[in-house]
């Protein structure tokens, strides 16, 4: 036998029914602190230096990936012959 129940309630009502603590104020405080830290970090980031690092790493990574593929293709070709 299979029984299913659909309960229509808000998260607040479910929390109270299950006896869980109200952590809304803690969550709000945490979000506020994280938002403040994020904005402070965003002000300190030098976008041009970050973009330069990403572009250099991206080009090197692409070159390495190409080299790896060519090595694998060469190895597969030599096995075939």
CSV table of N, CA and C in Angstrom, one decimal, residues 3-38:
chain,number,residue,atom,x,y,z
A,3,UNK,N,0.8,5.4,0.4
A,3,UNK,CA,0.0,6.6,0.8
A,3,UNK,C,0.9,7.8,0.6
A,4,UNK,N,0.3,8.8,0.0
A,4,UNK,CA,1.1,10.1,-0.2
A,4,UNK,C,0.2,11.2,0.3
A,5,UNK,N,0.9,12.2,0.9
A,5,UNK,CA,0.2,13.4,1.5
A,5,UNK,C,0.8,14.6,0.8
A,6,UNK,N,0.0,15.5,0.4
A,6,UNK,CA,0.4,16.8,0.0
A,6,UNK,C,0.1,17.9,1.0
A,7,UNK,N,1.1,18.5,1.5
A,7,UNK,CA,0.9,19.5,2.6
A,7,UNK,C,1.3,20.9,2.0
A,8,UNK,N,0.3,21.8,2.1
A,8,UNK,CA,0.5,23.1,1.5
A,8,UNK,C,0.8,24.0,2.7
A,9,UNK,N,2.1,24.4,2.9
A,9,UNK,CA,2.4,25.3,3.9
A,9,UNK,C,3.6,26.2,3.5
A,10,UNK,N,3.8,27.2,4.2
A,10,UNK,CA,4.9,28.1,4.0
A,10,UNK,C,6.2,27.5,4.7
A,11,UNK,N,7.4,27.9,4.3
A,11,UNK,CA,8.6,27.4,5.0
A,11,UNK,C,8.5,27.8,6.5
A,12,UNK,N,8.0,28.9,6.8
A,12,UNK,CA,7.9,29.3,8.2
A,12,UNK,C,7.0,28.4,9.0
A,13,UNK,N,5.8,28.0,8.4
A,13,UNK,CA,4.9,27.1,9.1
A,13,UNK,C,5.5,25.7,9.2
A,14,UNK,N,6.3,25.2,8.2
A,14,UNK,CA,6.9,23.9,8.3
A,14,UNK,C,8.0,23.9,9.3
A,15,UNK,N,8.8,25.0,9.4
A,15,UNK,CA,9.8,25.1,10.4
A,15,UNK,C,9.2,25.1,11.8
A,16,UNK,N,8.1,25.8,12.1
A,16,UNK,CA,7.5,25.7,13.4
A,16,UNK,C,6.9,24.4,13.7
A,17,UNK,N,6.3,23.7,12.7
A,17,UNK,CA,5.7,22.4,12.9
A,17,UNK,C,6.8,21.4,13.3
A,18,UNK,N,7.9,21.5,12.6
A,18,UNK,CA,9.0,20.5,12.9
A,18,UNK,C,9.9,20.9,14.1
A,19,UNK,N,9.6,22.1,14.7
A,19,UNK,CA,10.3,22.5,15.9
A,19,UNK,C,11.7,23.0,15.6
A,20,UNK,N,12.0,23.5,14.4
A,20,UNK,CA,13.3,24.0,14.1
A,20,UNK,C,13.5,25.4,14.5
A,21,UNK,N,14.7,25.8,14.9
A,21,UNK,CA,14.9,27.2,15.4
A,21,UNK,C,14.8,28.2,14.2
A,22,UNK,N,14.4,29.4,14.5
A,22,UNK,CA,14.3,30.5,13.6
A,22,UNK,C,15.7,31.1,13.4
A,23,UNK,N,16.3,30.9,12.3
A,23,UNK,CA,17.7,31.4,12.0
A,23,UNK,C,17.7,32.5,11.0
A,24,UNK,N,16.5,33.2,10.8
A,24,UNK,CA,16.4,34.2,9.9
A,24,UNK,C,17.4,35.4,10.2
A,25,UNK,N,17.4,35.8,11.4
A,25,UNK,CA,18.3,36.9,11.8
A,25,UNK,C,19.8,36.6,11.6
A,26,UNK,N,20.2,35.3,11.9
A,26,UNK,CA,21.5,34.9,11.7
A,26,UNK,C,21.9,34.9,10.2
A,27,UNK,N,21.0,34.4,9.4
A,27,UNK,CA,21.2,34.4,8.0
A,27,UNK,C,21.3,35.8,7.4
A,28,UNK,N,20.4,36.7,7.9
A,28,UNK,CA,20.4,38.1,7.4
A,28,UNK,C,21.8,38.7,7.7
A,29,UNK,N,22.2,38.5,8.9
A,29,UNK,CA,23.5,39.1,9.3
A,29,UNK,C,24.7,38.5,8.5
A,30,UNK,N,24.6,37.2,8.3
A,30,UNK,CA,25.7,36.6,7.5
A,30,UNK,C,25.7,37.1,6.1
A,31,UNK,N,24.5,37.2,5.5
A,31,UNK,CA,24.4,37.8,4.1
A,31,UNK,C,25.0,39.2,4.1
A,32,UNK,N,24.7,40.0,5.1
A,32,UNK,CA,25.1,41.4,5.1
A,32,UNK,C,26.7,41.4,5.2
A,33,UNK,N,27.3,40.6,6.0
A,33,UNK,CA,28.7,40.6,6.2
A,33,UNK,C,29.4,40.1,4.9
A,34,UNK,N,28.8,39.0,4.3
A,34,UNK,CA,29.4,38.5,3.0
A,34,UNK,C,29.3,39.6,1.9
A,35,UNK,N,28.2,40.3,1.8
A,35,UNK,CA,28.0,41.3,0.8
A,35,UNK,C,29.0,42.4,1.0
A,36,UNK,N,29.3,42.8,2.3
A,36,UNK,CA,30.2,43.9,2.6
A,36,UNK,C,31.6,43.4,2.2
A,37,UNK,N,32.0,42.2,2.5
A,37,UNK,CA,33.3,41.7,2.2
A,37,UNK,C,33.5,41.6,0.7
A,38,UNK,N,32.5,41.1,0.0
A,38,UNK,CA,32.6,41.0,-1.4
A,38,UNK,C,32.8,42.3,-2.1
